[in-house]
Short mmCIF file of C-alpha atoms and ligand atoms in Angstrom, two decimals:
data_model
loop_
_atom_site.label_atom_id
_atom_site.label_comp_id
_atom_site.label_asym_id
_atom_site.label_seq_id
_atom_site.Cartn_x
_atom_site.Cartn_y
_atom_site.Cartn_z
CA MET A 11 0.00 0.00 0.00
CA GLU A 12 1.33 3.46 -0.92
CA THR A 13 1.48 5.97 1.93
CA PHE A 14 2.67 9.49 2.62
CA VAL A 15 4.85 9.85 5.69
CA ILE A 16 5.00 13.38 7.08
CA HIS A 17 7.07 14.79 9.93
CA GLY A 18 5.07 17.87 10.76
CA GLY A 19 5.61 21.16 12.49
CA LYS A 20 7.73 22.74 9.75
CA PRO A 21 6.50 26.02 8.24
CA LEU A 22 6.43 26.29 4.44
CA PHE A 23 8.51 28.88 2.58
CA GLY A 24 9.04 29.48 -1.14
CA GLU A 25 6.94 29.18 -4.31
CA ILE A 26 4.50 26.61 -5.64
CA ALA A 27 3.15 26.60 -9.21
CA VAL A 28 -0.43 25.40 -9.52
CA SER A 29 -1.32 22.87 -12.26
CA GLY A 30 -4.25 22.94 -14.68
CA ALA A 31 -7.75 22.47 -13.26
CA LYS A 32 -8.65 18.78 -12.94
CA ASN A 33 -12.39 19.36 -13.08
CA ALA A 34 -12.06 21.48 -16.23
CA ALA A 35 -9.78 18.94 -17.92
CA LEU A 36 -12.18 16.10 -17.13
CA ALA A 37 -14.91 17.84 -19.18
CA ILE A 38 -12.72 19.35 -21.91
CA ILE A 39 -11.07 16.01 -22.82
CA PRO A 40 -14.39 14.30 -23.73
CA ALA A 41 -15.53 17.56 -25.39
CA ALA A 42 -12.90 16.79 -28.06
CA ILE A 43 -15.31 14.07 -29.27
CA LEU A 44 -17.47 16.88 -30.68
CA VAL A 45 -14.60 18.38 -32.68
CA ASP A 46 -13.91 17.54 -36.31
CA GLY A 47 -10.15 18.11 -36.16
CA VAL A 48 -7.15 17.99 -33.85
CA CYS A 49 -7.52 19.64 -30.41
CA ARG A 50 -4.26 20.65 -28.78
CA ILE A 51 -4.96 21.01 -25.07
CA GLU A 52 -2.35 22.68 -22.90
CA ASN A 53 -1.92 22.94 -19.12
CA ILE A 54 -3.34 19.44 -18.61
CA PRO A 55 -2.80 18.29 -15.01
CA CYS A 56 -0.93 15.00 -14.73
CA VAL A 57 -3.27 13.30 -12.23
CA SER A 58 -4.74 9.82 -12.34
CA ASP A 59 -8.37 10.85 -13.06
CA VAL A 60 -7.19 12.76 -16.14
CA ILE A 61 -4.96 9.89 -17.28
CA ILE A 62 -7.98 7.56 -17.05
CA GLN A 63 -10.17 9.99 -19.01
CA LEU A 64 -7.53 10.12 -21.78
CA ASP A 65 -7.30 6.30 -21.77
CA ILE A 66 -11.07 6.02 -22.14
CA LEU A 67 -10.89 8.21 -25.25
CA ARG A 68 -8.09 6.02 -26.64
CA GLN A 69 -10.21 2.92 -26.05
CA LEU A 70 -13.09 4.58 -27.88
CA GLY A 71 -10.76 4.86 -30.89
CA ALA A 72 -9.50 8.46 -30.57
CA LYS A 73 -5.87 9.29 -31.34
CA VAL A 74 -4.37 10.78 -28.19
CA ARG A 75 -0.76 11.96 -28.30
CA SER A 76 1.13 13.33 -25.31
CA MET A 77 3.30 16.15 -26.62
CA SER A 78 4.75 16.88 -23.15
CA PRO A 79 3.62 16.09 -19.59
CA THR A 80 1.09 18.95 -19.78
CA VAL A 81 0.12 19.02 -23.48
CA VAL A 82 -1.98 16.50 -25.39
CA GLU A 83 -3.33 16.39 -28.91
CA ILE A 84 -6.64 14.61 -29.36
CA ASP A 85 -8.12 13.64 -32.70
CA CYS A 86 -11.51 11.98 -32.44
CA ARG A 87 -12.17 11.79 -36.18
CA GLY A 88 -12.64 8.17 -37.12
CA MET A 89 -13.77 7.21 -33.63
CA LYS A 90 -16.14 4.27 -34.10
CA ASN A 91 -17.03 3.01 -30.67
CA LYS A 92 -19.92 4.73 -28.88
CA LYS A 93 -19.94 2.39 -25.90
CA ALA A 94 -17.49 3.52 -23.24
CA PRO A 95 -15.37 0.73 -21.69
CA ASP A 96 -17.05 -0.02 -18.38
CA GLU A 97 -14.02 -1.09 -16.33
CA MET A 98 -12.51 2.38 -16.80
CA THR A 99 -15.65 4.53 -16.75
CA ARG A 100 -16.67 3.10 -13.39
CA ARG A 101 -13.36 4.33 -11.93
CA ILE A 102 -14.06 8.04 -12.41
CA ARG A 103 -17.16 10.06 -11.77
CA ALA A 104 -16.45 12.43 -14.67
CA SER A 105 -16.93 9.62 -17.20
CA TYR A 106 -20.52 10.90 -17.25
CA TYR A 107 -19.32 13.64 -19.63
CA LEU A 108 -18.93 10.93 -22.27
CA LEU A 109 -22.73 10.73 -22.32
CA GLY A 110 -23.19 14.35 -23.36
CA ALA A 111 -20.27 14.35 -25.81
CA LEU A 112 -21.14 11.03 -27.53
CA LEU A 113 -24.83 11.91 -27.63
CA GLY A 114 -24.03 15.36 -29.00
CA HIS A 115 -21.90 14.03 -31.83
CA TYR A 116 -23.29 10.57 -32.65
CA HIS A 117 -26.81 10.87 -31.20
CA TYR A 118 -26.08 7.69 -29.25
CA ALA A 119 -24.13 7.01 -26.06
CA GLU A 120 -23.73 4.04 -23.76
CA VAL A 121 -21.75 4.55 -20.55
CA ALA A 122 -21.44 2.44 -17.39
CA LEU A 123 -22.79 4.27 -14.35
CA PRO A 124 -19.93 6.41 -13.03
CA GLY A 125 -17.83 5.91 -9.89
CA GLY A 126 -15.55 8.49 -8.21
CA CYS A 127 -15.54 9.92 -4.70
CA ASN A 128 -18.10 8.19 -2.54
CA PHE A 129 -19.29 10.96 -0.24
CA GLY A 130 -22.62 12.10 -1.59
CA GLY A 131 -24.67 9.02 -0.90
CA VAL A 132 -26.36 8.07 -4.16
CA ARG A 133 -24.84 10.90 -6.31
CA PRO A 134 -27.75 11.02 -8.77
CA ILE A 135 -27.55 12.08 -12.43
CA ASP A 136 -31.26 12.81 -12.83
CA GLN A 137 -30.57 16.44 -13.87
CA HIS A 138 -28.20 15.31 -16.62
CA ILE A 139 -30.89 12.95 -17.89
CA LYS A 140 -33.57 15.62 -17.67
CA GLY A 141 -31.39 17.82 -19.90
CA PHE A 142 -30.77 15.11 -22.50
CA GLU A 143 -34.49 14.38 -22.60
CA ALA A 144 -35.29 18.07 -23.13
CA LEU A 145 -33.13 17.83 -26.28
CA GLY A 146 -35.14 14.85 -27.53
CA ALA A 147 -33.03 11.90 -26.37
CA VAL A 148 -34.50 8.72 -24.93
CA VAL A 149 -32.49 7.79 -21.85
CA ARG A 150 -32.52 4.39 -20.18
CA GLN A 151 -30.69 3.09 -17.14
CA GLU A 152 -30.37 -0.67 -17.00
CA LYS A 153 -27.83 -3.34 -16.08
CA GLY A 154 -25.44 -0.70 -14.73
CA TYR A 155 -25.43 1.30 -17.98
CA VAL A 156 -26.95 4.60 -19.05
CA THR A 157 -27.99 4.63 -22.70
CA ALA A 158 -28.99 7.85 -24.46
CA ASN A 159 -30.43 7.68 -27.93
CA ALA A 160 -31.67 10.40 -30.29
CA GLU A 161 -32.12 8.63 -33.63
CA ALA A 162 -33.86 11.61 -35.20
CA GLY A 163 -31.16 14.01 -33.99
CA LEU A 164 -31.16 16.50 -31.11
CA LEU A 165 -33.34 19.62 -31.02
CA GLY A 166 -32.51 22.55 -28.74
CA GLY A 167 -34.76 22.90 -25.68
CA ASN A 168 -35.18 24.67 -22.34
CA VAL A 169 -33.91 23.08 -19.15
CA TYR A 170 -34.46 24.47 -15.64
CA LEU A 171 -32.16 22.58 -13.28
CA ASP A 172 -33.85 21.58 -10.00
CA VAL A 173 -30.47 21.67 -8.25
CA VAL A 174 -27.42 23.69 -9.21
CA SER A 175 -25.28 20.93 -10.68
CA VAL A 176 -21.82 21.40 -12.17
CA GLY A 177 -21.91 18.06 -13.97
CA ALA A 178 -25.43 18.49 -15.39
CA THR A 179 -24.67 22.03 -16.60
CA MET A 180 -21.55 20.89 -18.47
CA ASN A 181 -23.11 17.67 -19.78
CA ILE A 182 -26.12 19.52 -21.23
CA MET A 183 -23.75 22.05 -22.83
CA LEU A 184 -21.86 19.17 -24.46
CA ALA A 185 -25.05 17.59 -25.80
CA ALA A 186 -26.42 20.93 -27.05
CA VAL A 187 -23.53 22.49 -29.01
CA LEU A 188 -24.29 20.57 -32.20
CA ALA A 189 -28.09 20.27 -31.68
CA GLU A 190 -30.46 22.04 -34.02
CA GLY A 191 -31.68 25.38 -32.63
CA GLN A 192 -31.19 27.01 -29.25
CA THR A 193 -30.86 25.41 -25.82
CA VAL A 194 -31.29 27.44 -22.63
CA ILE A 195 -30.03 26.12 -19.28
CA GLU A 196 -31.54 27.98 -16.31
CA ASN A 197 -30.36 27.74 -12.71
CA ALA A 198 -27.02 26.70 -14.23
CA ALA A 199 -23.86 26.26 -12.15
CA LYS A 200 -21.31 29.10 -12.41
CA GLU A 201 -17.99 27.46 -11.46
CA PRO A 202 -14.83 28.62 -13.27
CA HIS A 203 -14.56 25.24 -15.00
CA ILE A 204 -17.98 25.81 -16.59
CA VAL A 205 -16.69 29.01 -18.15
CA ASP A 206 -13.55 27.13 -19.20
CA LEU A 207 -15.54 24.41 -20.99
CA ALA A 208 -17.62 27.08 -22.75
CA ASN A 209 -14.45 28.95 -23.76
CA PHE A 210 -12.93 25.73 -25.11
CA LEU A 211 -16.04 24.91 -27.15
CA ASN A 212 -16.41 28.51 -28.40
CA SER A 213 -12.77 28.56 -29.47
CA MET A 214 -13.53 25.47 -31.60
CA GLY A 215 -16.56 27.20 -33.20
CA ALA A 216 -19.46 26.71 -30.76
CA ASP A 217 -21.92 29.51 -29.91
CA ILE A 218 -22.36 29.54 -26.12
CA MET A 219 -23.32 32.68 -24.19
CA GLY A 220 -23.79 33.33 -20.49
CA ALA A 221 -21.42 30.72 -19.03
CA GLY A 222 -20.52 31.95 -15.54
CA THR A 223 -24.08 33.24 -15.00
CA ASP A 224 -27.12 31.16 -14.10
CA VAL A 225 -28.60 31.30 -17.62
CA ILE A 226 -26.57 29.73 -20.42
CA LYS A 227 -27.72 29.97 -24.04
CA ILE A 228 -26.33 27.56 -26.58
CA ARG A 229 -27.08 28.07 -30.26
CA GLY A 230 -26.41 24.83 -32.12
CA VAL A 231 -23.76 25.01 -34.85
CA GLU A 232 -23.10 22.68 -37.80
CA GLY A 233 -19.70 21.55 -36.63
CA LEU A 234 -16.60 22.33 -34.56
CA SER A 235 -13.08 22.47 -35.92
CA GLY A 236 -9.73 21.83 -34.22
CA GLY A 237 -7.60 24.38 -32.39
CA VAL A 238 -5.39 25.09 -29.39
CA TYR A 239 -6.68 25.67 -25.86
CA SER A 240 -5.03 26.11 -22.47
CA ILE A 241 -6.88 24.94 -19.33
CA ILE A 242 -7.32 27.36 -16.40
CA PRO A 243 -5.34 26.86 -13.17
CA ASP A 244 -6.84 24.61 -10.50
CA GLN A 245 -8.71 26.72 -7.96
CA ILE A 246 -8.90 23.89 -5.42
CA GLU A 247 -5.25 22.90 -5.70
CA ALA A 248 -4.34 26.55 -5.06
CA GLY A 249 -6.80 26.69 -2.14
CA THR A 250 -5.28 23.55 -0.65
CA TYR A 251 -1.80 25.16 -0.54
CA LEU A 252 -3.31 28.33 0.94
CA ALA A 253 -4.87 26.21 3.67
CA ALA A 254 -1.60 24.32 4.20
CA VAL A 255 0.22 27.58 5.04
CA ALA A 256 -2.66 28.71 7.25
CA ALA A 257 -2.35 25.47 9.25
CA ALA A 258 1.42 24.86 9.23
CA GLY A 259 2.66 28.47 9.12
CA GLY A 260 5.19 30.12 6.81
CA SER A 261 4.83 32.19 3.65
CA LEU A 262 4.26 30.88 0.12
CA LEU A 263 3.92 32.52 -3.26
CA ILE A 264 1.30 30.47 -5.08
CA LYS A 265 1.86 31.01 -8.80
CA ASN A 266 -0.18 30.30 -11.93
CA VAL A 267 -3.54 31.17 -10.36
CA ILE A 268 -6.48 33.41 -11.23
CA PRO A 269 -6.83 35.34 -7.93
CA LYS A 270 -10.51 36.14 -8.66
CA HIS A 271 -11.33 32.40 -8.59
CA LEU A 272 -9.81 32.23 -5.11
CA ASP A 273 -11.79 35.13 -3.60
CA CYS A 274 -14.21 32.83 -1.76
CA ILE A 275 -11.26 31.07 -0.09
CA THR A 276 -8.90 34.02 0.50
CA ALA A 277 -11.74 36.08 2.04
CA LYS A 278 -12.24 33.39 4.72
CA LEU A 279 -8.53 33.05 5.37
CA SER A 280 -8.20 36.84 5.78
CA GLU A 281 -11.06 36.76 8.30
CA MET A 282 -9.06 34.15 10.21
CA GLY A 283 -6.04 36.45 10.40
CA VAL A 284 -4.01 34.93 7.56
CA GLU A 285 -2.27 37.53 5.36
CA ILE A 286 -3.12 37.46 1.67
CA GLU A 287 -1.47 39.56 -1.05
CA GLU A 288 -2.82 39.32 -4.59
CA TYR A 289 -0.80 39.79 -7.79
CA ASP A 290 -1.87 39.39 -11.43
CA GLU A 291 -1.33 35.64 -11.58
CA ALA A 292 -0.14 34.81 -8.08
CA VAL A 293 -1.19 35.02 -4.45
CA ARG A 294 1.12 35.27 -1.44
CA VAL A 295 -0.15 33.69 1.75
CA THR A 296 1.55 34.30 5.10
CA ARG A 297 0.61 33.03 8.53
CA ARG A 298 2.28 34.84 11.41
CA GLY A 299 -0.01 34.95 14.42
CA PRO A 300 -2.82 32.85 15.90
CA LEU A 301 -5.91 31.91 13.87
CA THR A 302 -9.34 33.39 14.60
CA ARG A 303 -12.44 31.20 14.48
CA VAL A 304 -14.95 31.67 11.62
CA ASN A 305 -18.07 29.94 10.34
CA ILE A 306 -18.13 28.41 6.87
CA LYS A 307 -21.04 27.27 4.72
CA THR A 308 -20.27 25.56 1.44
CA LEU A 309 -22.36 26.59 -1.55
CA PRO A 310 -22.16 26.48 -5.35
CA TYR A 311 -19.75 29.08 -6.85
CA PRO A 312 -19.21 31.92 -5.99
CA GLY A 313 -19.96 30.52 -2.53
CA PHE A 314 -17.33 28.73 -0.49
CA PRO A 315 -16.39 25.54 -2.42
CA THR A 316 -17.36 22.18 -0.98
CA ASP A 317 -14.08 20.82 -2.39
CA MET A 318 -12.25 23.02 0.16
CA GLN A 319 -14.41 22.05 3.15
CA PRO A 320 -12.20 19.26 4.58
CA GLN A 321 -8.98 21.29 4.16
CA MET A 322 -10.49 24.35 5.88
CA THR A 323 -11.91 22.24 8.69
CA VAL A 324 -8.33 21.22 9.50
CA VAL A 325 -7.33 24.91 9.64
CA LEU A 326 -10.32 25.69 11.88
CA SER A 327 -9.38 22.81 14.19
CA LEU A 328 -6.31 24.92 15.06
CA ALA A 329 -8.16 28.26 15.49
CA ALA A 330 -8.99 29.61 18.93
CA GLY A 331 -12.71 29.21 19.74
CA THR A 332 -15.57 27.30 18.20
CA SER A 333 -16.29 27.37 14.45
CA ILE A 334 -19.36 26.00 12.69
CA VAL A 335 -18.95 24.34 9.29
CA THR A 336 -22.11 23.68 7.27
CA GLU A 337 -21.90 21.48 4.17
CA GLY A 338 -24.39 22.88 1.69
CA VAL A 339 -23.69 20.65 -1.32
CA TRP A 340 -23.14 17.00 -0.37
CA ASP A 341 -24.95 14.79 2.16
CA ASN A 342 -22.01 12.94 3.58
CA ARG A 343 -18.72 14.77 3.37
CA TYR A 344 -17.43 14.40 6.93
CA ARG A 345 -16.08 10.86 6.86
CA TYR A 346 -12.57 12.25 7.38
CA VAL A 347 -13.51 13.74 10.77
CA ASP A 348 -12.91 10.42 12.55
CA GLU A 349 -9.37 10.41 11.17
CA LEU A 350 -8.80 14.00 12.24
CA ARG A 351 -10.00 13.20 15.76
CA ARG A 352 -7.27 10.56 15.95
CA MET A 353 -4.83 13.45 15.53
CA GLY A 354 -6.36 15.33 18.45
CA ALA A 355 -8.98 17.52 16.73
CA HIS A 356 -12.19 18.28 18.65
CA ILE A 357 -15.02 18.05 16.12
CA GLN A 358 -18.65 16.98 16.51
CA VAL A 359 -20.71 16.23 13.42
CA ASP A 360 -24.50 16.31 13.24
CA GLY A 361 -25.78 15.73 9.71
CA ARG A 362 -24.42 18.46 7.49
CA VAL A 363 -23.03 20.54 10.40
CA ALA A 364 -19.66 20.18 12.09
CA VAL A 365 -18.85 21.99 15.31
CA VAL A 366 -15.09 22.52 15.50
CA GLU A 367 -13.51 23.46 18.82
CA GLY A 368 -10.02 24.72 18.20
CA VAL A 369 -7.12 22.90 19.87
CA GLU A 370 -3.56 24.13 20.47
CA ARG A 371 -1.93 21.40 18.44
CA LEU A 372 -2.58 18.26 16.42
CA THR A 373 -0.42 15.19 16.93
CA GLY A 374 0.78 12.74 14.28
CA ALA A 375 -1.06 9.44 13.79
CA THR A 376 -1.74 6.81 11.13
CA VAL A 377 -4.79 7.97 9.20
CA ARG A 378 -6.62 7.14 5.99
CA ALA A 379 -7.38 9.30 2.94
CA CYS A 380 -11.10 8.49 2.63
CA ASP A 381 -11.45 10.42 -0.63
CA LEU A 382 -9.58 13.03 -2.66
CA ARG A 383 -10.19 16.20 -0.61
CA ALA A 384 -10.32 14.28 2.68
CA GLY A 385 -6.85 13.04 1.76
CA ALA A 386 -5.67 16.60 1.08
CA ALA A 387 -7.01 17.53 4.51
CA MET A 388 -4.96 14.74 6.09
CA VAL A 389 -1.83 16.07 4.37
CA ILE A 390 -2.50 19.54 5.79
CA ALA A 391 -3.12 18.08 9.24
CA GLY A 392 0.11 16.09 8.98
CA LEU A 393 2.10 19.19 7.96
CA ALA A 394 0.77 21.09 10.98
CA ALA A 395 0.95 18.23 13.52
CA GLU A 396 3.69 17.41 15.96
CA GLY A 397 5.46 14.15 15.16
CA GLU A 398 4.91 11.57 12.43
CA THR A 399 1.74 11.18 10.38
CA VAL A 400 1.28 8.21 8.02
CA ILE A 401 -1.48 8.64 5.44
CA GLU A 402 -2.83 5.46 3.88
CA GLU A 403 -4.77 5.03 0.62
CA VAL A 404 -3.01 7.95 -1.05
CA HIS A 405 -4.23 6.86 -4.50
CA HIS A 406 -7.30 8.97 -3.66
CA ILE A 407 -5.08 12.07 -3.31
CA GLU A 408 -3.24 11.30 -6.53
CA ARG A 409 -6.54 11.40 -8.43
CA GLY A 410 -6.44 15.18 -8.20
CA TYR A 411 -3.09 16.62 -7.05
CA GLU A 412 -0.18 16.69 -9.45
CA ALA A 413 3.23 16.04 -7.86
CA LEU A 414 1.94 16.94 -4.40
CA VAL A 415 4.89 15.42 -2.55
CA ASP A 416 7.51 17.09 -4.78
CA LYS A 417 5.78 20.47 -4.63
CA LEU A 418 5.59 20.35 -0.83
CA ARG A 419 9.15 19.07 -0.39
CA ARG A 420 10.47 22.02 -2.43
CA VAL A 421 8.93 24.45 0.07
CA GLY A 422 10.35 22.76 3.14
CA ALA A 423 7.86 20.04 4.06
CA ASP A 424 9.22 16.75 5.37
CA ILE A 425 6.97 14.42 3.35
CA VAL A 426 7.84 11.22 1.48
CA ARG A 427 5.83 8.70 -0.51
CA SER A 428 6.52 5.26 0.80
CA SER A 429 5.35 1.68 0.30
CA LYS A 430 3.94 -0.21 3.22
CA PRO A 431 3.22 -3.96 3.07
CA ASP A 432 -0.51 -4.67 2.78
CA ASP A 433 -1.98 -5.85 6.08
CA VAL A 434 -2.75 -9.37 4.82
CA ARG A 435 0.86 -9.83 3.85
CA ALA A 436 2.18 -8.26 7.05
CA ILE A 437 0.33 -10.64 9.39
CA PRO A 438 2.11 -14.03 9.51
CA LYS A 439 -0.18 -16.96 8.67
CA ALA A 440 -1.19 -19.12 11.63
CA LYS A 441 0.46 -22.57 11.46
C1 LIG B 520 -18.45 18.25 -9.38
O1 LIG B 520 -19.16 17.06 -9.10
C2 LIG B 520 -17.02 18.01 -8.99
N1 LIG B 520 -16.53 16.86 -9.75
C3 LIG B 520 -16.91 17.73 -7.49
O2 LIG B 520 -15.53 17.72 -7.18
C4 LIG B 520 -17.57 18.87 -6.70
O3 LIG B 520 -17.62 18.51 -5.34
C5 LIG B 520 -18.98 19.15 -7.21
O4 LIG B 520 -18.96 19.36 -8.64
C6 LIG B 520 -19.60 20.37 -6.57
O5 LIG B 520 -18.80 21.49 -6.80
C7 LIG B 520 -16.13 17.02 -11.01
O6 LIG B 520 -16.16 18.10 -11.57
C8 LIG B 520 -15.63 15.82 -11.70
P1 LIG B 520 -22.85 18.40 -8.81
P2 LIG B 520 -20.63 16.86 -9.69
O7 LIG B 520 -23.59 17.76 -9.93
O8 LIG B 520 -20.72 17.57 -10.98
C9 LIG B 520 -26.87 16.98 -6.62
C10 LIG B 520 -13.52 16.91 -6.32
O9 LIG B 520 -13.20 16.77 -5.13
N2 LIG B 520 -27.24 16.44 -7.95
O10 LIG B 520 -22.57 19.86 -8.88
O11 LIG B 520 -20.93 15.41 -9.69
C11 LIG B 520 -25.73 16.20 -5.99
O12 LIG B 520 -26.20 15.05 -5.33
C12 LIG B 520 -14.90 16.51 -6.80
O13 LIG B 520 -12.77 17.37 -7.19
C13 LIG B 520 -28.52 15.95 -8.15
O14 LIG B 520 -29.34 15.91 -7.24
O15 LIG B 520 -21.48 17.61 -8.59
C14 LIG B 520 -25.11 17.24 -5.10
O16 LIG B 520 -25.82 17.30 -3.89
C15 LIG B 520 -15.58 15.61 -5.88
N3 LIG B 520 -28.84 15.49 -9.39
C16 LIG B 520 -25.33 18.55 -5.85
O17 LIG B 520 -26.37 18.29 -6.80
C17 LIG B 520 -27.96 15.49 -10.43
O18 LIG B 520 -28.34 15.05 -11.53
C18 LIG B 520 -24.13 19.09 -6.62
O19 LIG B 520 -23.60 18.07 -7.46
C19 LIG B 520 -26.68 16.00 -10.21
C20 LIG B 520 -26.34 16.48 -8.96
#
């Protein structure tokens, strides 16, 4: 089993460059299916979810060439297979974007029900399906597969989302770009990666207006042609390093960011007494004194991001006083709290609310990365804690953080990736 071993208590100093946004890349890669030409995509993050998404496209028959660790060229002309390979699609949640992209181009898609982080209970896709149906597709879910079929082609339609869903907003955009007529998505999500997907599609010839607001209008076009596009920086990766300095101390220049995308996070950190200086494409974060308690409620963008909730809860566990964290997006995103308690945090959870009583220090322990952001939270806790922290199941963290260990080591963290024998092998067999 791969682990991270951290000897905490060392402040972080120096510079970290943020990689491309995972959640934008996961939608933009399948969007290449809609393009009649070669898409050169730059600033691709080298993380396992993205590698799987690229492999799925290869298995569907696309030509995918890595030009460098952060640049790929994708050519989906000649792609014949419209059934996504189920062993791979079940491994990542974002495989659901194949539905919108395949349906949009071929009017037929068949995708195994997606996997990914298991913190939202059922994690429904009813809003995605509602959107496809509004465009004239017949959608069926059976034997673990979702099939969407629009033999007569897709016709633009109006969709009012019942919940603000990032995935549904992007999936409906994908299905609608080549549909006949206009599609309107109301109550759309506004996350930066939604704007990024719209910018990618528009740069290839699509006609999408309003991305970044809650009404998106998509006028169907005849076809998209190839081009070059660079993915935006990862807002959550940047936020994670901001939180790491807030918890462990020090001063970091976080480069390759869009400071505006970080406002919801930097505003909270400033309230807590962390110093933030913004530059054009960088943010400096400095923690000198004690942390002040604050309350946090996660909401769709521009609210405080749910994908930063576990990391900020670690910071709050070190702030003087009692903070209330309310999870406004997912049903079950506090599984990591048990692990954090093992490190000395005082946190009580009741449904979607966590009451965090600040402690003076955390202490190292062996803990588990329950999911991607929970794992990032464990890293932050380990960096701030006294003594040794061993984090198990780090494959969850590597789904979304490029070169996390290297980036942290370069700014003074004592963290190594290490192999630990699996338990079954470690326990001698009884004779
Ligand atoms: C995306 O998931 C992100 N994943 C998640 O990030 C992130 O937590 C989430 O958006 C919210 O920001 C990717 O982009 C791959 P949603 P998504 O549809 O699109 C409910 C990470 O850590 N809902 O916006 O699947 C749903 O249950 C990951 O990087 C429906 O009810 O999330 C949830 O309560 C984990 N019906 C809420 O909406 C639907 O059809 C928001 O979900 C769809 C969603």
